[in-house]
CSV table of C-alpha atoms and ligand atoms in Angstrom, one decimal:
chain,number,residue,atom,x,y,z
A,1,UNK,CA,-59.9,27.3,65.6
A,2,UNK,CA,-63.1,27.8,63.5
A,3,UNK,CA,-62.2,28.7,59.9
A,4,UNK,CA,-64.4,29.9,56.8
A,5,UNK,CA,-64.0,29.6,53.1
A,6,UNK,CA,-62.5,32.5,51.3
A,7,UNK,CA,-65.0,35.2,50.6
A,8,UNK,CA,-67.5,34.2,52.8
A,9,UNK,CA,-70.3,36.5,52.7
A,10,UNK,CA,-70.4,38.1,56.5
A,11,UNK,CA,-73.2,40.3,57.1
A,12,UNK,CA,-76.2,41.0,59.3
A,13,UNK,CA,-79.3,41.2,58.5
A,14,UNK,CA,-82.8,43.2,58.9
A,15,UNK,CA,-86.4,44.3,56.9
A,16,UNK,CA,-87.9,47.0,55.9
A,17,UNK,CA,-90.9,47.6,58.3
A,18,UNK,CA,-89.1,46.4,61.2
A,19,UNK,CA,-85.9,49.5,61.2
A,20,UNK,CA,-87.6,52.3,58.5
A,21,UNK,CA,-90.3,53.9,60.1
A,22,UNK,CA,-92.9,56.0,59.1
A,23,UNK,CA,-95.1,53.1,56.8
A,24,UNK,CA,-98.5,53.1,55.8
A,25,UNK,CA,-99.1,49.0,55.2
A,26,UNK,CA,-101.4,45.9,56.4
A,27,UNK,CA,-99.3,45.7,59.2
A,28,UNK,CA,-99.5,49.2,60.5
A,29,UNK,CA,-103.3,48.8,60.6
A,30,UNK,CA,-103.7,45.9,62.2
A,31,UNK,CA,-101.4,47.0,65.1
A,32,UNK,CA,-103.5,49.9,65.8
A,33,UNK,CA,-106.7,47.7,66.2
A,34,UNK,CA,-105.0,45.1,68.7
A,35,UNK,CA,-102.2,47.3,70.7
A,36,UNK,CA,-104.7,47.4,73.5
A,37,UNK,CA,-105.1,43.9,73.1
A,38,UNK,CA,-101.6,42.2,73.0
A,39,UNK,CA,-101.0,44.5,75.9
A,40,UNK,CA,-103.9,43.3,78.0
A,41,UNK,CA,-103.1,39.1,76.7
A,42,UNK,CA,-99.2,39.9,77.6
A,43,UNK,CA,-99.6,38.9,81.6
A,44,UNK,CA,-101.6,35.7,80.4
A,45,UNK,CA,-98.8,34.6,77.8
A,46,UNK,CA,-95.4,35.2,79.0
A,47,UNK,CA,-94.0,33.9,82.2
A,48,UNK,CA,-93.5,35.7,85.1
A,49,UNK,CA,-89.6,37.0,84.6
A,50,UNK,CA,-90.3,38.0,80.8
A,51,UNK,CA,-92.8,40.3,82.5
A,52,UNK,CA,-91.0,41.3,85.3
A,53,UNK,CA,-87.9,41.9,82.7
A,54,UNK,CA,-90.1,43.7,80.3
A,55,UNK,CA,-92.9,45.6,81.9
A,56,UNK,CA,-93.7,47.9,78.5
A,57,UNK,CA,-95.1,44.5,77.3
A,58,UNK,CA,-98.2,45.4,78.9
A,59,UNK,CA,-98.4,49.5,77.2
A,60,UNK,CA,-100.0,49.2,74.1
A,61,UNK,CA,-97.6,51.7,72.2
A,62,UNK,CA,-95.1,48.8,72.6
A,63,UNK,CA,-96.8,47.1,70.2
A,64,UNK,CA,-97.2,50.0,67.1
A,65,UNK,CA,-94.3,50.2,64.6
A,66,UNK,CA,-94.6,53.6,63.6
A,67,UNK,CA,-90.9,55.2,63.5
A,68,UNK,CA,-89.5,51.9,63.9
A,69,UNK,CA,-85.8,52.8,64.3
A,70,UNK,CA,-86.1,55.6,61.8
A,71,UNK,CA,-83.7,53.6,59.4
A,72,UNK,CA,-84.8,55.6,56.4
A,73,UNK,CA,-83.8,58.4,58.0
A,74,UNK,CA,-80.7,57.3,59.3
A,75,UNK,CA,-78.8,55.3,56.4
A,76,UNK,CA,-75.7,56.4,57.0
A,77,UNK,CA,-75.3,55.5,60.5
A,78,UNK,CA,-76.6,52.8,59.6
A,79,UNK,CA,-73.6,51.8,57.4
A,80,UNK,CA,-71.7,53.1,60.0
A,81,UNK,CA,-72.8,49.9,62.6
A,82,UNK,CA,-72.4,47.8,59.7
A,83,UNK,CA,-68.8,49.0,59.2
A,84,UNK,CA,-68.0,48.9,62.3
A,85,UNK,CA,-68.7,45.0,62.4
A,86,UNK,CA,-66.3,44.8,59.8
A,87,UNK,CA,-69.3,42.7,57.5
A,88,UNK,CA,-68.9,42.4,53.9
A,89,UNK,CA,-72.7,42.0,53.0
A,90,UNK,CA,-75.9,43.6,54.2
A,91,UNK,CA,-79.5,41.8,54.1
A,92,UNK,CA,-82.1,44.3,53.8
A,93,UNK,CA,-85.8,44.7,52.7
A,94,UNK,CA,-87.6,47.2,50.0
A,95,UNK,CA,-90.9,47.9,51.5
A,96,UNK,CA,-93.8,47.6,48.5
A,97,UNK,CA,-95.8,49.9,50.0
A,98,UNK,CA,-93.6,52.6,50.4
A,99,UNK,CA,-93.0,52.3,46.6
A,100,UNK,CA,-96.0,51.5,45.1
A,101,UNK,CA,-98.6,53.5,47.9
A,102,UNK,CA,-102.0,53.5,45.1
A,103,UNK,CA,-101.8,50.3,42.9
A,104,UNK,CA,-100.0,51.1,39.7
A,105,UNK,CA,-98.4,54.0,41.0
A,106,UNK,CA,-94.7,53.5,41.2
A,107,UNK,CA,-93.0,56.3,43.7
A,108,UNK,CA,-89.9,57.2,41.8
A,109,UNK,CA,-88.5,59.3,44.3
A,110,UNK,CA,-88.9,56.2,47.4
A,111,UNK,CA,-86.7,54.5,43.8
A,112,UNK,CA,-83.9,57.0,44.2
A,113,UNK,CA,-84.1,56.5,47.8
A,114,UNK,CA,-83.3,53.1,47.9
A,115,UNK,CA,-80.9,53.9,44.7
A,116,UNK,CA,-78.6,55.7,46.5
A,117,UNK,CA,-78.6,53.0,50.1
A,118,UNK,CA,-77.2,50.6,47.5
A,119,UNK,CA,-75.0,52.2,46.2
A,120,UNK,CA,-73.7,53.5,49.4
A,121,UNK,CA,-73.1,50.0,50.4
A,122,UNK,CA,-71.2,49.3,47.5
A,123,UNK,CA,-68.9,52.2,47.5
A,124,UNK,CA,-68.0,50.8,51.3
A,125,UNK,CA,-67.7,47.1,49.4
A,126,UNK,CA,-70.1,46.2,50.8
A,127,UNK,CA,-72.3,43.1,49.0
A,128,UNK,CA,-76.2,44.5,48.9
A,129,UNK,CA,-78.2,41.2,49.6
A,130,UNK,CA,-82.3,42.6,48.8
A,131,UNK,CA,-85.1,40.7,49.9
A,132,UNK,CA,-88.5,41.6,48.1
A,133,UNK,CA,-91.3,40.6,50.8
A,134,UNK,CA,-91.0,40.6,54.2
A,135,UNK,CA,-94.6,39.8,55.4
A,136,UNK,CA,-96.0,42.9,55.0
A,137,UNK,CA,-98.5,44.2,52.1
A,138,UNK,CA,-100.0,47.7,50.4
A,139,UNK,CA,-103.2,48.0,52.1
A,140,UNK,CA,-104.4,48.0,48.3
A,141,UNK,CA,-103.3,44.7,48.3
A,142,UNK,CA,-104.4,43.2,51.4
A,143,UNK,CA,-107.8,45.2,51.2
A,144,UNK,CA,-108.6,42.5,48.0
A,145,UNK,CA,-107.5,39.2,49.2
A,146,UNK,CA,-103.9,39.4,50.1
A,147,UNK,CA,-101.7,36.4,48.7
A,148,UNK,CA,-105.1,35.0,48.0
A,149,UNK,CA,-105.9,36.7,45.2
A,150,UNK,CA,-104.8,35.6,41.7
A,151,UNK,CA,-104.6,39.4,40.8
A,152,UNK,CA,-102.2,40.2,44.1
A,153,UNK,CA,-100.1,37.3,42.8
A,154,UNK,CA,-100.2,39.3,39.4
A,155,UNK,CA,-99.5,43.2,40.8
A,156,UNK,CA,-96.4,41.7,43.1
A,157,UNK,CA,-94.7,40.2,40.1
A,158,UNK,CA,-95.3,43.4,38.0
A,159,UNK,CA,-93.8,45.3,41.1
A,160,UNK,CA,-91.0,43.3,41.1
A,161,UNK,CA,-90.2,43.6,37.9
A,162,UNK,CA,-90.1,47.3,38.1
A,163,UNK,CA,-88.0,46.6,41.4
A,164,UNK,CA,-85.6,44.8,39.1
A,165,UNK,CA,-85.6,47.3,35.8
A,166,UNK,CA,-84.8,50.4,38.5
A,167,UNK,CA,-82.4,49.1,40.5
A,168,UNK,CA,-81.2,45.3,38.8
A,169,UNK,CA,-78.2,46.5,37.7
A,170,UNK,CA,-76.9,47.1,41.7
A,171,UNK,CA,-77.5,43.3,43.2
A,172,UNK,CA,-76.1,40.2,42.6
A,173,UNK,CA,-78.4,38.9,45.5
A,174,UNK,CA,-81.7,38.6,45.8
A,175,UNK,CA,-84.2,37.0,48.5
A,176,UNK,CA,-87.7,37.1,46.5
A,177,UNK,CA,-89.6,35.8,49.8
A,178,UNK,CA,-88.9,36.0,53.8
A,179,UNK,CA,-90.5,32.8,55.4
A,180,UNK,CA,-93.2,32.3,53.2
A,181,UNK,CA,-94.1,29.2,55.9
A,182,UNK,CA,-94.5,32.0,59.0
A,183,UNK,CA,-96.7,34.1,57.2
A,184,UNK,CA,-99.1,31.4,56.1
A,185,UNK,CA,-98.9,29.7,59.6
A,186,UNK,CA,-99.5,33.0,61.6
A,187,UNK,CA,-101.9,34.4,58.7
A,188,UNK,CA,-103.7,31.5,58.2
A,189,UNK,CA,-103.5,28.9,60.7
A,190,UNK,CA,-102.8,30.1,64.1
A,191,UNK,CA,-104.4,33.7,63.2
A,192,UNK,CA,-101.1,35.5,65.5
A,193,UNK,CA,-100.0,37.7,62.8
A,194,UNK,CA,-102.5,39.7,59.5
A,195,UNK,CA,-104.8,39.1,58.4
A,196,UNK,CA,-105.7,36.7,61.5
A,197,UNK,CA,-107.2,33.7,59.3
A,198,UNK,CA,-107.4,30.6,61.7
A,199,UNK,CA,-107.5,27.1,60.7
A,200,UNK,CA,-108.1,27.9,57.2
A,201,UNK,CA,-106.5,25.0,55.1
A,202,UNK,CA,-107.7,26.1,51.9
A,203,UNK,CA,-106.9,29.5,51.7
A,204,UNK,CA,-103.5,28.2,53.5
A,205,UNK,CA,-103.0,26.7,50.5
A,206,UNK,CA,-103.8,28.7,47.4
A,207,UNK,CA,-102.1,31.4,49.5
A,208,UNK,CA,-99.1,28.6,49.4
A,209,UNK,CA,-99.6,27.9,45.5
A,210,UNK,CA,-98.9,31.9,44.8
A,211,UNK,CA,-96.0,31.9,46.8
A,212,UNK,CA,-94.5,29.8,44.6
A,213,UNK,CA,-95.6,30.9,41.2
A,214,UNK,CA,-95.1,34.4,42.6
A,215,UNK,CA,-91.3,33.0,43.1
A,216,UNK,CA,-90.5,30.9,40.3
A,217,UNK,CA,-92.0,34.4,37.9
A,218,UNK,CA,-89.6,36.4,40.2
A,219,UNK,CA,-86.9,34.2,39.3
A,220,UNK,CA,-87.5,34.4,35.8
A,221,UNK,CA,-87.2,38.0,35.7
A,222,UNK,CA,-84.3,38.6,37.7
A,223,UNK,CA,-82.5,36.0,35.3
A,224,UNK,CA,-83.3,37.7,32.0
A,225,UNK,CA,-82.0,40.5,33.7
A,226,UNK,CA,-78.8,39.0,35.0
A,227,UNK,CA,-78.4,35.6,34.0
A,228,UNK,CA,-75.4,36.0,36.9
A,229,UNK,CA,-77.8,37.1,39.9
A,230,UNK,CA,-78.4,34.9,43.1
A,231,UNK,CA,-81.8,34.6,43.6
A,232,UNK,CA,-83.7,32.4,46.7
A,233,UNK,CA,-85.8,32.7,49.3
A,234,UNK,CA,-85.3,32.8,53.3
A,235,UNK,CA,-87.0,29.5,54.5
A,236,UNK,CA,-87.9,29.0,57.8
A,237,UNK,CA,-86.0,26.3,58.8
A,238,UNK,CA,-86.0,24.5,62.5
A,239,UNK,CA,-84.1,21.3,63.9
A,240,UNK,CA,-86.1,18.1,64.9
A,241,UNK,CA,-85.1,15.2,67.2
A,242,UNK,CA,-86.9,12.9,68.6
A,243,UNK,CA,-86.5,12.4,72.6
A,244,UNK,CA,-85.9,9.0,73.0
A,245,UNK,CA,-84.5,8.7,69.6
A,246,UNK,CA,-86.1,5.3,69.2
A,247,UNK,CA,-90.4,5.8,69.8
A,248,UNK,CA,-91.5,5.4,65.8
A,249,UNK,CA,-94.0,7.8,67.1
A,250,UNK,CA,-91.7,10.2,67.6
A,251,UNK,CA,-89.8,9.4,64.3
A,252,UNK,CA,-92.6,9.9,62.2
A,253,UNK,CA,-93.4,13.4,63.7
A,254,UNK,CA,-89.8,14.4,63.6
A,255,UNK,CA,-90.1,13.3,59.5
A,256,UNK,CA,-92.8,15.0,59.1
A,257,UNK,CA,-91.7,18.7,60.7
A,258,UNK,CA,-88.7,18.5,59.0
A,259,UNK,CA,-90.3,18.0,55.7
A,260,UNK,CA,-92.9,20.5,56.0
A,261,UNK,CA,-91.0,22.8,57.2
A,262,UNK,CA,-87.3,22.5,55.8
A,263,UNK,CA,-88.3,20.9,52.7
A,264,UNK,CA,-91.9,21.6,51.3
A,265,UNK,CA,-91.4,25.0,49.5
A,266,UNK,CA,-87.9,24.6,48.8
A,267,UNK,CA,-89.1,21.3,46.5
A,268,UNK,CA,-91.8,23.1,45.2
A,269,UNK,CA,-89.1,25.7,43.8
A,270,UNK,CA,-86.4,23.5,43.6
A,271,UNK,CA,-85.5,24.3,40.1
A,272,UNK,CA,-85.9,27.8,40.6
A,273,UNK,CA,-83.0,28.8,43.4
A,274,UNK,CA,-79.9,29.9,42.7
A,275,UNK,CA,-78.7,29.1,46.2
A,276,UNK,CA,-80.4,28.0,49.7
A,277,UNK,CA,-81.2,30.9,51.6
A,278,UNK,CA,-82.2,30.2,54.9
A,279,UNK,CA,-83.3,31.3,58.8
A,280,UNK,CA,-82.3,29.3,61.5
A,281,UNK,CA,-83.8,29.5,65.3
A,282,UNK,CA,-85.8,26.8,66.3
A,283,UNK,CA,-85.1,23.0,68.1
A,284,UNK,CA,-88.1,21.0,68.5
A,285,UNK,CA,-87.5,17.8,70.5
A,286,UNK,CA,-90.8,15.8,70.0
A,287,UNK,CA,-91.9,13.2,72.2
A,288,UNK,CA,-94.5,10.9,71.8
A,289,UNK,CA,-97.3,12.1,73.3
A,290,UNK,CA,-99.0,15.6,73.4
A,291,UNK,CA,-98.0,18.6,73.5
A,292,UNK,CA,-95.8,16.6,71.5
A,293,UNK,CA,-93.0,18.4,72.0
A,294,UNK,CA,-90.9,19.2,75.3
A,295,UNK,CA,-87.2,21.2,75.0
A,296,UNK,CA,-84.9,20.4,78.0
A,297,UNK,CA,-84.9,24.4,77.5
A,298,UNK,CA,-80.9,24.3,79.7
A,299,UNK,CA,-80.9,28.3,77.6
A,300,UNK,CA,-83.6,30.5,76.6
A,301,UNK,CA,-83.8,33.5,75.0
A,302,UNK,CA,-85.5,36.4,76.5
A,303,UNK,CA,-88.5,35.3,73.9
A,304,UNK,CA,-88.4,32.1,75.9
A,305,UNK,CA,-87.1,30.2,73.0
A,306,UNK,CA,-84.5,27.7,73.6
A,307,UNK,CA,-80.4,28.2,72.6
A,308,UNK,CA,-79.6,25.4,70.8
A,309,UNK,CA,-76.7,25.6,68.4
A,310,UNK,CA,-76.2,22.1,67.6
A,311,UNK,CA,-79.4,22.1,65.2
A,312,UNK,CA,-78.2,24.3,62.8
A,313,UNK,CA,-75.6,22.2,62.1
A,314,UNK,CA,-78.0,19.1,61.2
A,315,UNK,CA,-80.4,21.3,59.3
A,316,UNK,CA,-77.3,22.3,57.2
A,317,UNK,CA,-76.2,18.6,56.8
A,318,UNK,CA,-79.9,17.8,55.8
A,319,UNK,CA,-79.9,20.4,52.8
A,320,UNK,CA,-76.4,19.0,51.4
A,321,UNK,CA,-78.3,17.0,49.1
A,322,UNK,CA,-80.0,19.8,47.4
A,323,UNK,CA,-76.3,20.5,46.0
A,324,UNK,CA,-76.5,24.0,46.4
A,325,UNK,CA,-74.7,27.0,48.0
A,326,UNK,CA,-76.5,28.0,51.5
A,327,UNK,CA,-76.3,31.1,52.9
A,328,UNK,CA,-77.6,31.4,56.2
A,329,UNK,CA,-79.9,34.9,55.8
A,330,UNK,CA,-80.9,35.2,59.6
A,331,UNK,CA,-79.7,33.8,62.9
A,332,UNK,CA,-80.4,35.4,66.1
A,333,UNK,CA,-81.0,36.3,69.3
A,334,UNK,CA,-83.4,38.5,71.5
A,335,UNK,CA,-81.0,39.5,74.3
A,336,UNK,CA,-81.8,43.0,76.1
A,337,UNK,CA,-78.5,42.0,78.7
A,338,UNK,CA,-76.1,41.2,76.2
A,339,UNK,CA,-75.8,38.2,78.3
A,340,UNK,CA,-75.2,35.2,75.5
A,341,UNK,CA,-75.2,36.6,72.5
A,342,UNK,CA,-71.6,36.8,71.5
A,343,UNK,CA,-71.8,33.2,73.0
A,344,UNK,CA,-74.3,32.4,71.4
A,345,UNK,CA,-72.7,33.8,67.7
A,346,UNK,CA,-69.6,31.2,68.7
A,347,UNK,CA,-71.4,28.5,69.2
A,348,UNK,CA,-73.6,28.4,66.2
A,349,UNK,CA,-70.7,29.7,63.8
A,350,UNK,CA,-68.7,26.3,65.6
A,351,UNK,CA,-71.2,23.9,64.1
A,352,UNK,CA,-71.6,25.8,60.9
A,353,UNK,CA,-68.0,25.5,60.7
A,354,UNK,CA,-68.4,21.7,61.4
A,355,UNK,CA,-71.0,21.3,58.8
A,356,UNK,CA,-68.7,23.2,56.1
A,357,UNK,CA,-65.7,20.7,57.4
A,358,UNK,CA,-67.6,18.1,56.2
A,359,UNK,CA,-68.3,19.2,52.6
A,360,UNK,CA,-71.6,21.3,53.1
A,361,UNK,CA,-70.8,24.4,50.6
A,362,UNK,CA,-71.9,27.2,52.4
A,363,UNK,CA,-71.3,30.5,51.4
A,364,UNK,CA,-72.5,33.3,53.9
A,365,UNK,CA,-73.7,34.1,57.6
A,366,UNK,CA,-76.3,36.5,58.5
A,367,UNK,CA,-76.4,37.8,62.2
A,368,UNK,CA,-80.1,38.6,63.2
A,369,UNK,CA,-80.6,41.7,63.3
A,370,UNK,CA,-78.4,44.8,63.1
A,371,UNK,CA,-80.2,46.8,65.5
A,372,UNK,CA,-82.5,46.2,67.8
A,373,UNK,CA,-86.2,46.7,66.0
A,374,UNK,CA,-90.0,45.8,65.7
A,375,UNK,CA,-90.7,42.3,66.4
A,376,UNK,CA,-94.0,41.9,65.1
A,377,UNK,CA,-97.0,41.1,67.4
A,378,UNK,CA,-94.4,41.5,70.3
A,379,UNK,CA,-93.2,44.5,69.9
A,380,UNK,CA,-90.2,46.3,70.6
A,381,UNK,CA,-89.4,44.2,73.8
A,382,UNK,CA,-87.3,41.6,72.5
A,383,UNK,CA,-84.4,43.5,71.1
A,384,UNK,CA,-82.1,41.2,68.7
A,385,UNK,CA,-80.3,43.5,67.8
A,386,UNK,CA,-76.2,44.2,67.8
A,387,UNK,CA,-76.8,47.8,68.1
A,388,UNK,CA,-78.8,49.0,71.2
A,389,UNK,CA,-81.5,51.9,69.7
A,390,UNK,CA,-82.0,54.6,72.6
A,391,UNK,CA,-84.9,56.8,72.5
A,392,UNK,CA,-83.1,58.6,70.3
A,393,UNK,CA,-82.4,56.1,67.9
A,394,UNK,CA,-78.9,56.9,68.6
A,395,UNK,CA,-77.6,53.3,67.4
A,396,UNK,CA,-75.5,52.0,70.7
A,397,UNK,CA,-72.5,48.8,70.3
A,398,UNK,CA,-72.9,46.1,71.9
A,399,UNK,CA,-70.1,44.5,73.9
A,400,UNK,CA,-71.0,41.8,71.7
A,401,UNK,CA,-70.3,43.4,68.4
A,402,UNK,CA,-66.8,43.5,69.0
A,403,UNK,CA,-66.8,39.4,69.3
A,404,UNK,CA,-69.0,39.3,66.1
A,405,UNK,CA,-66.4,42.0,64.4
A,406,UNK,CA,-63.3,40.2,64.8
A,407,UNK,CA,-64.8,37.1,63.7
A,408,UNK,CA,-66.0,39.2,60.5
A,409,UNK,CA,-62.6,40.6,60.2
A,410,UNK,CA,-60.7,37.4,60.7
A,411,UNK,CA,-62.6,35.0,58.4
A,412,UNK,CA,-61.8,33.0,62.2
A,413,UNK,CA,-61.7,32.7,65.4
A,414,UNK,CA,-60.2,29.9,68.6
A,415,UNK,CA,-62.5,27.4,69.7
A,416,UNK,CA,-61.9,27.9,73.8
B,1,LIG,C1,-87.8,36.8,60.7
B,1,LIG,C2,-87.7,38.4,61.5
B,1,LIG,C3,-87.8,38.5,63.1
B,1,LIG,C4,-86.9,37.1,63.2
B,1,LIG,C5,-87.4,37.0,64.5
B,1,LIG,C6,-87.0,35.7,61.8
B,1,LIG,O1,-88.5,34.6,61.4
B,1,LIG,O2,-87.4,36.9,59.4
B,1,LIG,O3,-88.8,39.4,60.5
B,1,LIG,O4,-87.4,39.2,63.4
B,1,LIG,O5,-87.5,35.5,62.9
B,1,LIG,O6,-88.5,36.7,65.6
């Protein structure tokens, strides 16, 4: 049996923009400008089997989030899904643009919406894990320089203070920022996400510093409100391995990759973390010559990402030295046919169990995602959900739901 500690948090994750629907922000504007281009470029970007399997990638509407999966209006249905899975925790986001559509004007009706939602979670014994920022900004923020502009950072801190005042009595677990390094990488280095800057190293550095400052300030605000609160960020993590196991160039790249992806941000906010929040999806097998990455890809998901469960064990082990509890806040796979999702979960959990056995203090696991949702620049075609969502927004359990639900209920599972 693979078993887990008492009171382990069994959860699933979503973010506000990806599921709620009806939001106007920097992403919704960006989609309008880029949907046609993304649909056109799909044929150069994705492999033949992906193009055949997901022809919707050629339709511009695929890239418009719009109603998303209507979670804003389907709170009760989503809670039913969470209950069907026997989860005792749920990670979700609040949307800054919804709560503060105009600078300085907080919409109390929307505060009540989130309060009611959190209360319902708690009535059902589901621990809320609240993400304040998950990649999206109100238009008044993006139009005035986004995360580069110090004034916006002050505004974000002020906004967070309101959130803590309004919701802090209901929430213990906080995620201030989701994967800040991804926003920096795609927003300022490869230009894939808004604000679309390419190789803007100075801007990237500025944004990095602003993220660090924002996190620290918000950490203090949350703790002032509730000294027992548990605050962290959700780190993008990945496992780097050397193909040869000895080549010095490979070993150096592995070291640098590990440091910059898994540790840099953590070290900068070191004293301001109650736990380490980590998202794990990727393995990079490093070779010494360009393009420096050559994965074996024995099994890949619908997005073409290699499935490499052992990697989560290595990342967890590498975090042991920080001597903090760890929550795995995201781990999941795009698998429209649900061919490999159940094995994916079991295989990753097996390696989480190994790390726990070896003394790593893992306190929870959150599958990404509860529902199929809007996968950013890829739009709707990659399907990460334990629940499929149809054209009428009906939530339909995939068969992997049962497997995960049993694990969550029993706090253990047999390893065949
Ligand atoms: C992000 C999610 C995203 C998931 C799958 C994570 O990096 O936090 O928003 O949907 O990856 O790509």
